[in-house]
PDB file of C-alpha atoms in Angstrom:
ATOM      1  CA  MET A   1     158.657 136.447 112.983  1.00 57.00           C
ATOM      2  CA  GLU A   2     157.817 138.067 116.351  1.00 74.00           C
ATOM      3  CA  GLN A   3     154.512 136.181 116.535  1.00 77.00           C
ATOM      4  CA  THR A   4     156.204 132.860 115.873  1.00 85.00           C
ATOM      5  CA  LYS A   5     158.816 133.580 118.520  1.00 86.00           C
ATOM      6  CA  ALA A   6     156.159 134.576 121.061  1.00 85.00           C
ATOM      7  CA  LEU A   7     154.027 131.490 120.341  1.00 86.00           C
ATOM      8  CA  ASN A   8     157.044 129.230 120.702  1.00 91.00           C
ATOM      9  CA  ALA A   9     157.821 130.856 124.052  1.00 92.00           C
ATOM     10  CA  LEU A  10     154.253 130.147 125.187  1.00 94.00           C
ATOM     11  CA  GLU A  11     154.327 126.445 124.244  1.00 95.00           C
ATOM     12  CA  PRO A  12     155.866 125.173 127.539  1.00 95.00           C
ATOM     13  CA  PHE A  13     153.168 126.948 129.542  1.00 96.00           C
ATOM     14  CA  LEU A  14     150.428 125.471 127.353  1.00 96.00           C
ATOM     15  CA  ALA A  15     151.810 122.028 128.118  1.00 96.00           C
ATOM     16  CA  LEU A  16     151.964 122.774 131.851  1.00 96.00           C
ATOM     17  CA  SER A  17     148.384 124.034 131.873  1.00 96.00           C
ATOM     18  CA  LYS A  18     147.132 120.473 131.378  1.00 95.00           C
ATOM     19  CA  SER A  19     148.468 119.478 134.775  1.00 96.00           C
ATOM     20  CA  ALA A  20     147.514 122.708 136.576  1.00 95.00           C
ATOM     21  CA  THR A  21     144.253 121.291 137.850  1.00 95.00           C
ATOM     22  CA  SER A  22     144.094 123.238 141.106  1.00 96.00           C
ATOM     23  CA  PRO A  23     143.400 126.994 141.240  1.00 96.00           C
ATOM     24  CA  ARG A  24     146.688 127.551 143.068  1.00 96.00           C
ATOM     25  CA  ALA A  25     148.670 125.735 140.372  1.00 97.00           C
ATOM     26  CA  ALA A  26     146.847 127.614 137.607  1.00 97.00           C
ATOM     27  CA  SER A  27     147.527 130.989 139.240  1.00 97.00           C
ATOM     28  CA  ASP A  28     151.220 130.111 139.665  1.00 97.00           C
ATOM     29  CA  LEU A  29     151.359 129.198 135.977  1.00 97.00           C
ATOM     30  CA  ILE A  30     149.929 132.590 135.051  1.00 97.00           C
ATOM     31  CA  THR A  31     152.597 134.298 137.154  1.00 97.00           C
ATOM     32  CA  GLN A  32     155.331 132.281 135.433  1.00 97.00           C
ATOM     33  CA  ALA A  33     153.966 132.897 131.918  1.00 97.00           C
ATOM     34  CA  THR A  34     153.590 136.642 132.377  1.00 97.00           C
ATOM     35  CA  SER A  35     157.086 136.913 133.875  1.00 96.00           C
ATOM     36  CA  ALA A  36     158.895 134.948 131.140  1.00 94.00           C
ATOM     37  CA  PRO A  37     161.089 137.170 128.937  1.00 87.00           C
ATOM     38  CA  ASN A  38     159.756 136.222 125.476  1.00 90.00           C
ATOM     39  CA  THR A  39     156.041 135.639 126.086  1.00 93.00           C
ATOM     40  CA  TYR A  40     153.929 138.427 124.555  1.00 93.00           C
ATOM     41  CA  VAL A  41     150.745 136.588 123.450  1.00 93.00           C
ATOM     42  CA  PHE A  42     148.447 134.792 125.881  1.00 95.00           C
ATOM     43  CA  ALA A  43     145.175 134.040 124.065  1.00 91.00           C
ATOM     44  CA  GLU A  44     145.857 130.321 123.745  1.00 94.00           C
ATOM     45  CA  LEU A  45     146.740 130.036 127.424  1.00 96.00           C
ATOM     46  CA  LEU A  46     143.557 131.898 128.341  1.00 95.00           C
ATOM     47  CA  GLN A  47     141.465 129.363 126.418  1.00 94.00           C
ATOM     48  CA  THR A  48     142.776 126.311 128.261  1.00 96.00           C
ATOM     49  CA  PRO A  49     140.179 124.691 130.548  1.00 96.00           C
ATOM     50  CA  ASN A  50     142.191 124.816 133.774  1.00 96.00           C
ATOM     51  CA  ILE A  51     142.889 128.527 133.367  1.00 97.00           C
ATOM     52  CA  GLN A  52     139.231 129.233 132.586  1.00 96.00           C
ATOM     53  CA  ASN A  53     138.251 127.351 135.724  1.00 96.00           C
ATOM     54  CA  LEU A  54     139.751 130.216 137.747  1.00 96.00           C
ATOM     55  CA  ARG A  55     136.688 132.285 136.864  1.00 95.00           C
ATOM     56  CA  SER A  56     134.698 130.346 139.428  1.00 95.00           C
ATOM     57  CA  SER A  57     137.397 130.607 142.117  1.00 95.00           C
ATOM     58  CA  GLU A  58     136.743 133.413 144.582  1.00 92.00           C
ATOM     59  CA  GLU A  59     140.357 133.465 145.764  1.00 94.00           C
ATOM     60  CA  TYR A  60     142.190 133.184 142.446  1.00 96.00           C
ATOM     61  CA  ALA A  61     139.794 134.724 139.892  1.00 96.00           C
ATOM     62  CA  SER A  62     141.899 137.910 139.954  1.00 96.00           C
ATOM     63  CA  TYR A  63     144.754 135.987 138.305  1.00 97.00           C
ATOM     64  CA  LEU A  64     142.538 135.255 135.330  1.00 96.00           C
ATOM     65  CA  THR A  65     141.723 138.970 135.088  1.00 96.00           C
ATOM     66  CA  LEU A  66     145.443 139.724 135.291  1.00 97.00           C
ATOM     67  CA  LEU A  67     146.149 137.351 132.406  1.00 97.00           C
ATOM     68  CA  GLU A  68     143.418 139.046 130.352  1.00 96.00           C
ATOM     69  CA  ILE A  69     145.112 142.404 130.922  1.00 96.00           C
ATOM     70  CA  PHE A  70     148.420 140.954 129.741  1.00 96.00           C
ATOM     71  CA  ALA A  71     146.612 139.560 126.691  1.00 95.00           C
ATOM     72  CA  TRP A  72     144.843 142.720 125.513  1.00 93.00           C
ATOM     73  CA  GLY A  73     144.965 145.354 128.244  1.00 93.00           C
ATOM     74  CA  THR A  74     147.372 148.105 129.283  1.00 94.00           C
ATOM     75  CA  TRP A  75     149.092 149.500 132.328  1.00 96.00           C
ATOM     76  CA  GLU A  76     146.199 151.913 132.815  1.00 95.00           C
ATOM     77  CA  ASP A  77     143.766 148.975 132.896  1.00 94.00           C
ATOM     78  CA  TYR A  78     145.851 147.359 135.606  1.00 96.00           C
ATOM     79  CA  LYS A  79     145.940 150.550 137.677  1.00 94.00           C
ATOM     80  CA  ALA A  80     142.147 150.798 137.481  1.00 93.00           C
ATOM     81  CA  ARG A  81     141.783 147.421 139.246  1.00 90.00           C
ATOM     82  CA  SER A  82     142.906 147.656 142.864  1.00 85.00           C
ATOM     83  CA  SER A  83     142.053 144.018 143.579  1.00 90.00           C
ATOM     84  CA  LEU A  84     144.557 142.535 141.136  1.00 96.00           C
ATOM     85  CA  PRO A  85     147.699 140.687 142.318  1.00 95.00           C
ATOM     86  CA  LYS A  86     150.806 142.755 142.841  1.00 95.00           C
ATOM     87  CA  LEU A  87     153.215 142.649 139.910  1.00 97.00           C
ATOM     88  CA  SER A  88     156.826 141.548 140.131  1.00 96.00           C
ATOM     89  CA  ALA A  89     159.522 143.688 138.503  1.00 96.00           C
ATOM     90  CA  GLN A  90     159.542 141.389 135.459  1.00 96.00           C
ATOM     91  CA  GLN A  91     155.749 141.516 135.129  1.00 97.00           C
ATOM     92  CA  HIS A  92     155.723 145.295 135.522  1.00 97.00           C
ATOM     93  CA  ARG A  93     158.273 145.755 132.756  1.00 96.00           C
ATOM     94  CA  LYS A  94     156.463 143.235 130.531  1.00 96.00           C
ATOM     95  CA  LEU A  95     153.141 145.035 130.930  1.00 97.00           C
ATOM     96  CA  LEU A  96     154.768 148.390 130.150  1.00 97.00           C
ATOM     97  CA  LEU A  97     156.252 146.931 126.958  1.00 96.00           C
ATOM     98  CA  LEU A  98     152.874 145.488 125.985  1.00 96.00           C
ATOM     99  CA  SER A  99     151.175 148.818 126.751  1.00 95.00           C
ATOM    100  CA  LEU A 100     153.623 150.533 124.431  1.00 95.00           C
ATOM    101  CA  LEU A 101     152.300 148.596 121.422  1.00 94.00           C
ATOM    102  CA  PRO A 102     148.799 150.135 121.211  1.00 92.00           C
ATOM    103  CA  LEU A 103     150.263 153.563 121.963  1.00 92.00           C
ATOM    104  CA  SER A 104     152.681 153.149 119.052  1.00 91.00           C
ATOM    105  CA  SER A 105     149.921 151.848 116.774  1.00 87.00           C
ATOM    106  CA  SER A 106     147.787 154.944 117.291  1.00 81.00           C
ATOM    107  CA  HIS A 107     150.603 157.479 116.791  1.00 80.00           C
ATOM    108  CA  THR A 108     153.496 157.531 114.348  1.00 83.00           C
ATOM    109  CA  THR A 109     155.252 160.138 116.486  1.00 90.00           C
ATOM    110  CA  LEU A 110     155.190 159.838 120.269  1.00 93.00           C
ATOM    111  CA  THR A 111     156.325 162.547 122.650  1.00 95.00           C
ATOM    112  CA  TYR A 112     158.264 161.802 125.797  1.00 96.00           C
ATOM    113  CA  LYS A 113     155.684 163.722 127.824  1.00 95.00           C
ATOM    114  CA  HIS A 114     152.794 161.593 126.571  1.00 94.00           C
ATOM    115  CA  LEU A 115     154.589 158.309 127.224  1.00 95.00           C
ATOM    116  CA  LEU A 116     155.848 159.327 130.647  1.00 96.00           C
ATOM    117  CA  THR A 117     152.259 160.053 131.662  1.00 95.00           C
ATOM    118  CA  ALA A 118     150.690 156.965 130.039  1.00 94.00           C
ATOM    119  CA  LEU A 119     153.274 154.547 131.454  1.00 96.00           C
ATOM    120  CA  ASP A 120     153.882 156.252 134.812  1.00 95.00           C
ATOM    121  CA  LEU A 121     157.635 156.345 134.285  1.00 95.00           C
ATOM    122  CA  PRO A 122     159.634 158.553 136.632  1.00 94.00           C
ATOM    123  CA  THR A 123     162.374 159.818 134.292  1.00 96.00           C
ATOM    124  CA  THR A 124     163.186 160.213 130.604  1.00 95.00           C
ATOM    125  CA  ARG A 125     166.082 157.809 131.096  1.00 95.00           C
ATOM    126  CA  ALA A 126     163.680 155.091 132.234  1.00 96.00           C
ATOM    127  CA  LEU A 127     161.530 155.785 129.176  1.00 96.00           C
ATOM    128  CA  GLU A 128     164.484 155.637 126.784  1.00 96.00           C
ATOM    129  CA  GLU A 129     165.594 152.324 128.330  1.00 96.00           C
ATOM    130  CA  LEU A 130     162.097 150.904 127.853  1.00 96.00           C
ATOM    131  CA  ILE A 131     161.928 152.084 124.219  1.00 96.00           C
ATOM    132  CA  THR A 132     165.383 150.657 123.539  1.00 96.00           C
ATOM    133  CA  THR A 133     164.299 147.297 124.954  1.00 95.00           C
ATOM    134  CA  ALA A 134     161.171 147.336 122.787  1.00 95.00           C
ATOM    135  CA  ILE A 135     163.270 148.060 119.697  1.00 95.00           C
ATOM    136  CA  TYR A 136     165.868 145.358 120.380  1.00 93.00           C
ATOM    137  CA  THR A 137     163.225 142.722 121.154  1.00 91.00           C
ATOM    138  CA  GLY A 138     161.429 143.483 117.870  1.00 91.00           C
ATOM    139  CA  LEU A 139     158.256 144.851 119.421  1.00 93.00           C
ATOM    140  CA  ILE A 140     158.521 148.130 117.529  1.00 94.00           C
ATOM    141  CA  THR A 141     160.705 149.735 114.897  1.00 94.00           C
ATOM    142  CA  ALA A 142     161.394 153.278 115.987  1.00 95.00           C
ATOM    143  CA  THR A 143     163.951 156.065 116.215  1.00 94.00           C
ATOM    144  CA  LEU A 144     164.691 157.998 119.379  1.00 94.00           C
ATOM    145  CA  ASP A 145     165.117 161.763 119.110  1.00 94.00           C
ATOM    146  CA  PRO A 146     166.271 162.971 122.551  1.00 94.00           C
ATOM    147  CA  ALA A 147     166.892 166.508 121.277  1.00 94.00           C
ATOM    148  CA  GLN A 148     163.225 166.897 120.314  1.00 94.00           C
ATOM    149  CA  SER A 149     161.970 164.578 123.101  1.00 95.00           C
ATOM    150  CA  ARG A 150     160.040 162.369 120.705  1.00 95.00           C
ATOM    151  CA  ILE A 151     160.011 158.886 119.183  1.00 95.00           C
ATOM    152  CA  SER A 152     159.247 158.211 115.508  1.00 95.00           C
ATOM    153  CA  VAL A 153     157.588 154.805 115.067  1.00 94.00           C
ATOM    154  CA  THR A 154     157.667 153.076 111.667  1.00 94.00           C
ATOM    155  CA  SER A 155     156.227 149.650 112.522  1.00 93.00           C
ATOM    156  CA  VAL A 156     154.634 147.721 115.404  1.00 93.00           C
ATOM    157  CA  ALA A 157     154.740 143.953 115.908  1.00 91.00           C
ATOM    158  CA  PRO A 158     151.250 142.362 115.696  1.00 88.00           C
ATOM    159  CA  LEU A 159     151.403 140.746 119.136  1.00 86.00           C
ATOM    160  CA  ARG A 160     148.362 142.030 121.018  1.00 85.00           C
ATOM    161  CA  ASP A 161     145.338 139.762 121.298  1.00 80.00           C
ATOM    162  CA  LEU A 162     141.819 140.998 120.591  1.00 75.00           C
ATOM    163  CA  ALA A 163     139.613 141.668 123.574  1.00 75.00           C
ATOM    164  CA  PRO A 164     136.164 140.015 123.611  1.00 76.00           C
ATOM    165  CA  GLY A 165     133.617 142.181 121.784  1.00 73.00           C
ATOM    166  CA  SER A 166     136.275 144.189 119.951  1.00 66.00           C
ATOM    167  CA  LEU A 167     135.611 142.605 116.554  1.00 67.00           C
ATOM    168  CA  PRO A 168     132.777 144.993 115.531  1.00 75.00           C
ATOM    169  CA  ALA A 169     134.951 147.985 116.376  1.00 69.00           C
ATOM    170  CA  LEU A 170     137.812 146.441 114.432  1.00 66.00           C
ATOM    171  CA  GLN A 171     135.519 145.855 111.451  1.00 75.00           C
ATOM    172  CA  SER A 172     134.416 149.492 111.568  1.00 77.00           C
ATOM    173  CA  THR A 173     138.031 150.621 111.683  1.00 72.00           C
ATOM    174  CA  LEU A 174     138.936 148.398 108.743  1.00 77.00           C
ATOM    175  CA  GLN A 175     135.921 149.595 106.785  1.00 81.00           C
ATOM    176  CA  ALA A 176     136.863 153.228 107.379  1.00 82.00           C
ATOM    177  CA  TRP A 177     140.420 152.445 106.321  1.00 79.00           C
ATOM    178  CA  SER A 178     139.125 150.704 103.185  1.00 88.00           C
ATOM    179  CA  GLN A 179     137.004 153.727 102.303  1.00 85.00           C
ATOM    180  CA  ARG A 180     140.016 156.013 102.734  1.00 87.00           C
ATOM    181  CA  CYS A 181     142.008 153.733 100.445  1.00 90.00           C
ATOM    182  CA  ASP A 182     139.244 153.793  97.825  1.00 90.00           C
ATOM    183  CA  SER A 183     139.098 157.575  98.017  1.00 88.00           C
ATOM    184  CA  ALA A 184     142.872 157.831  97.699  1.00 91.00           C
ATOM    185  CA  LEU A 185     142.854 155.490  94.697  1.00 91.00           C
ATOM    186  CA  ALA A 186     140.113 157.531  93.032  1.00 90.00           C
ATOM    187  CA  ASP A 187     142.146 160.709  93.554  1.00 90.00           C
ATOM    188  CA  LEU A 188     145.208 159.008  92.102  1.00 92.00           C
ATOM    189  CA  GLU A 189     143.261 157.876  89.048  1.00 91.00           C
ATOM    190  CA  LYS A 190     142.056 161.439  88.494  1.00 91.00           C
ATOM    191  CA  GLN A 191     145.612 162.693  88.749  1.00 92.00           C
ATOM    192  CA  VAL A 192     146.788 160.052  86.276  1.00 94.00           C
ATOM    193  CA  GLU A 193     144.056 161.028  83.785  1.00 91.00           C
ATOM    194  CA  LYS A 194     144.972 164.686  84.211  1.00 92.00           C
ATOM    195  CA  VAL A 195     148.648 163.967  83.579  1.00 94.00           C
ATOM    196  CA  LYS A 196     147.789 161.909  80.489  1.00 92.00           C
ATOM    197  CA  LYS A 197     145.570 164.663  79.086  1.00 91.00           C
ATOM    198  CA  GLU A 198     148.237 167.295  79.698  1.00 92.00           C
ATOM    199  CA  ALA A 199     150.778 165.070  77.935  1.00 93.00           C
ATOM    200  CA  VAL A 200     148.461 164.681  74.920  1.00 93.00           C
ATOM    201  CA  ASP A 201     147.861 168.438  74.793  1.00 92.00           C
ATOM    202  CA  ARG A 202     151.580 169.142  74.959  1.00 92.00           C
ATOM    203  CA  GLU A 203     152.193 166.685  72.131  1.00 93.00           C
ATOM    204  CA  LYS A 204     149.545 168.402  69.986  1.00 92.00           C
ATOM    205  CA  VAL A 205     151.130 171.803  70.591  1.00 93.00           C
ATOM    206  CA  ARG A 206     154.584 170.396  69.808  1.00 92.00           C
ATOM    207  CA  ARG A 207     153.406 168.879  66.518  1.00 92.00           C
ATOM    208  CA  LYS A 208     151.618 172.101  65.564  1.00 91.00           C
ATOM    209  CA  LYS A 209     154.801 174.089  66.164  1.00 92.00           C
ATOM    210  CA  GLU A 210     156.803 171.572  64.124  1.00 91.00           C
ATOM    211  CA  ARG A 211     154.395 171.845  61.199  1.00 91.00           C
ATOM    212  CA  ALA A 212     154.489 175.653  61.380  1.00 90.00           C
ATOM    213  CA  LEU A 213     158.296 175.607  61.434  1.00 90.00           C
ATOM    214  CA  GLU A 214     158.456 173.210  58.498  1.00 90.00           C
ATOM    215  CA  ALA A 215     156.047 175.406  56.515  1.00 88.00           C
ATOM    216  CA  ALA A 216     158.109 178.506  57.293  1.00 88.00           C
ATOM    217  CA  LEU A 217     161.336 176.778  56.232  1.00 89.00           C
ATOM    218  CA  GLN A 218     159.759 175.534  53.013  1.00 88.00           C
ATOM    219  CA  ALA A 219     158.431 179.015  52.173  1.00 85.00           C
ATOM    220  CA  SER A 220     161.851 180.503  52.847  1.00 85.00           C
ATOM    221  CA  GLU A 221     163.547 177.954  50.568  1.00 84.00           C
ATOM    222  CA  GLU A 222     161.047 178.615  47.757  1.00 82.00           C
ATOM    223  CA  LYS A 223     161.582 182.369  48.072  1.00 82.00           C
ATOM    224  CA  SER A 224     165.356 181.958  47.925  1.00 82.00           C
ATOM    225  CA  ALA A 225     165.053 179.700  44.861  1.00 79.00           C
ATOM    226  CA  GLY A 226     162.902 182.345  43.106  1.00 75.00           C
ATOM    227  CA  LYS A 227     165.472 185.076  43.703  1.00 73.00           C
ATOM    228  CA  ARG A 228     168.243 182.905  42.284  1.00 71.00           C
ATOM    229  CA  GLY A 229     166.145 182.295  39.131  1.00 66.00           C
ATOM    230  CA  MET A 230     165.634 186.014  38.539  1.00 65.00           C
ATOM    231  CA  GLY A 231     169.344 186.669  38.923  1.00 60.00           C
ATOM    232  CA  LEU A 232     170.256 184.099  36.258  1.00 54.00           C
ATOM    233  CA  GLY A 233     167.846 185.756  33.677  1.00 53.00           C
ATOM    234  CA  SER A 234     169.562 189.181  33.968  1.00 52.00           C
ATOM    235  CA  ASP A 235     173.027 187.726  33.400  1.00 52.00           C
ATOM    236  CA  ASP A 236     171.887 185.973  30.213  1.00 52.00           C
ATOM    237  CA  ALA A 237     170.442 189.221  28.844  1.00 50.00           C
ATOM    238  CA  MET A 238     173.713 191.008  29.493  1.00 51.00           C
ATOM    239  CA  ASP A 239     175.600 188.288  27.689  1.00 53.00           C
ATOM    240  CA  ILE A 240     173.326 188.653  24.675  1.00 49.00           C
ATOM    241  CA  ASP A 241     173.785 192.449  24.600  1.00 52.00           C
ATOM    242  CA  ASP A 242     177.540 192.044  24.768  1.00 51.00           C
ATOM    243  CA  ASP A 243     177.532 189.595  21.896  1.00 50.00           C
ATOM    244  CA  GLY A 244     175.313 191.850  19.732  1.00 50.00           C
ATOM    245  CA  GLY A 245     177.520 194.871  20.291  1.00 49.00           C
ATOM    246  CA  SER A 246     180.590 192.925  19.360  1.00 47.00           C
ATOM    247  CA  SER A 247     178.972 191.893  16.079  1.00 45.00           C
ATOM    248  CA  ARG A 248     178.030 195.442  15.165  1.00 46.00           C
ATOM    249  CA  THR A 249     181.471 196.645  16.049  1.00 45.00           C
ATOM    250  CA  SER A 250     183.043 194.005  13.891  1.00 46.00           C
ATOM    251  CA  ARG A 251     180.799 194.860  10.977  1.00 47.00           C
ATOM    252  CA  GLY A 252     181.561 198.544  11.368  1.00 47.00           C
ATOM    253  CA  SER A 253     185.247 197.874  11.439  1.00 46.00           C
ATOM    254  CA  LYS A 254     185.035 195.935   8.259  1.00 45.00           C
ATOM    255  CA  ARG A 255     183.128 198.688   6.494  1.00 47.00           C
ATOM    256  CA  GLY A 256     185.414 201.384   7.748  1.00 48.00           C
ATOM    257  CA  PRO A 257     188.707 200.319   6.197  1.00 48.00           C
ATOM    258  CA  GLY A 258     187.085 199.073   3.028  1.00 48.00           C
ATOM    259  CA  GLY A 259     185.200 202.334   2.453  1.00 48.00           C
ATOM    260  CA  VAL A 260     188.197 204.522   3.056  1.00 46.00           C
ATOM    261  CA  GLY A 261     190.297 202.528   0.678  1.00 47.00           C
ATOM    262  CA  ASN A 262     187.685 202.713  -2.067  1.00 49.00           C
ATOM    263  CA  LEU A 263     187.332 206.444  -1.644  1.00 43.00           C
ATOM    264  CA  GLY A 264     191.045 206.808  -1.885  1.00 49.00           C
ATOM    265  CA  GLY A 265     191.151 204.853  -5.156  1.00 50.00           C
ATOM    266  CA  LEU A 266     188.276 206.825  -6.569  1.00 42.00           C
ATOM    267  CA  GLY A 267     190.170 210.036  -5.892  1.00 45.00           C
ATOM    268  CA  ARG A 268     193.191 208.845  -7.671  1.00 46.00           C
ATOM    269  CA  ARG A 269     191.154 207.914 -10.673  1.00 46.00           C
ATOM    270  CA  LEU A 270     189.522 211.298 -10.760  1.00 43.00           C
ATOM    271  CA  GLY A 271     192.864 212.986 -10.540  1.00 44.00           C
TER     272      GLY A 271
END
């Protein structure tokens, strides 16, 4: 979204570059483009023929260098060139905002002290105003922490152009990043395999414990059933003994009265 907005802001200056045939007109166009509030990319303007023609102009070649700094340079690059045109207030603020982007890309947490030095800002209030502007214009997504004097950056708009000859360095950076990603993925895969193995081992232990518990419960039930069987056998024996005693008692009772009565009758007959 920020790139589209910046390219749309540059369109009028691209159209004007076709008529800026003189070095003076081309240099004025550069001043206008770098002062406009929403222009943050300049590669297409740099490539136009009339702007490139400034390279051969002894008087206005410095304006082409200035545009290159706005395209991919920083405030420090501008300070290192004493022969460059003097910046207006709008250009100065624009270049500071553009310089903030690479600083934010290289650090997720920026200290006030570091930024004050890199951007040559006089006070923390000036720095906080600049950061606030960068946040509201969509250049960065960040959080100010005045108590700790630091800025936490979460994202940076991809608005800076690539300097000539920077592609090999960019490729090396991307390759190093790719290798770090591959290494991180390999570590994650190892962790996943470890977690899976630990889960399988835990499941084996759980099943083993379940089988042991089931075996113990089954043994306990069989033991209880055996005790109940032995108890029923003793009761039956007692019942049999009781029945046998009753029979003998009954038979004895029958013999008793009959015998006594017979003896009594025998006595009477003898008498």
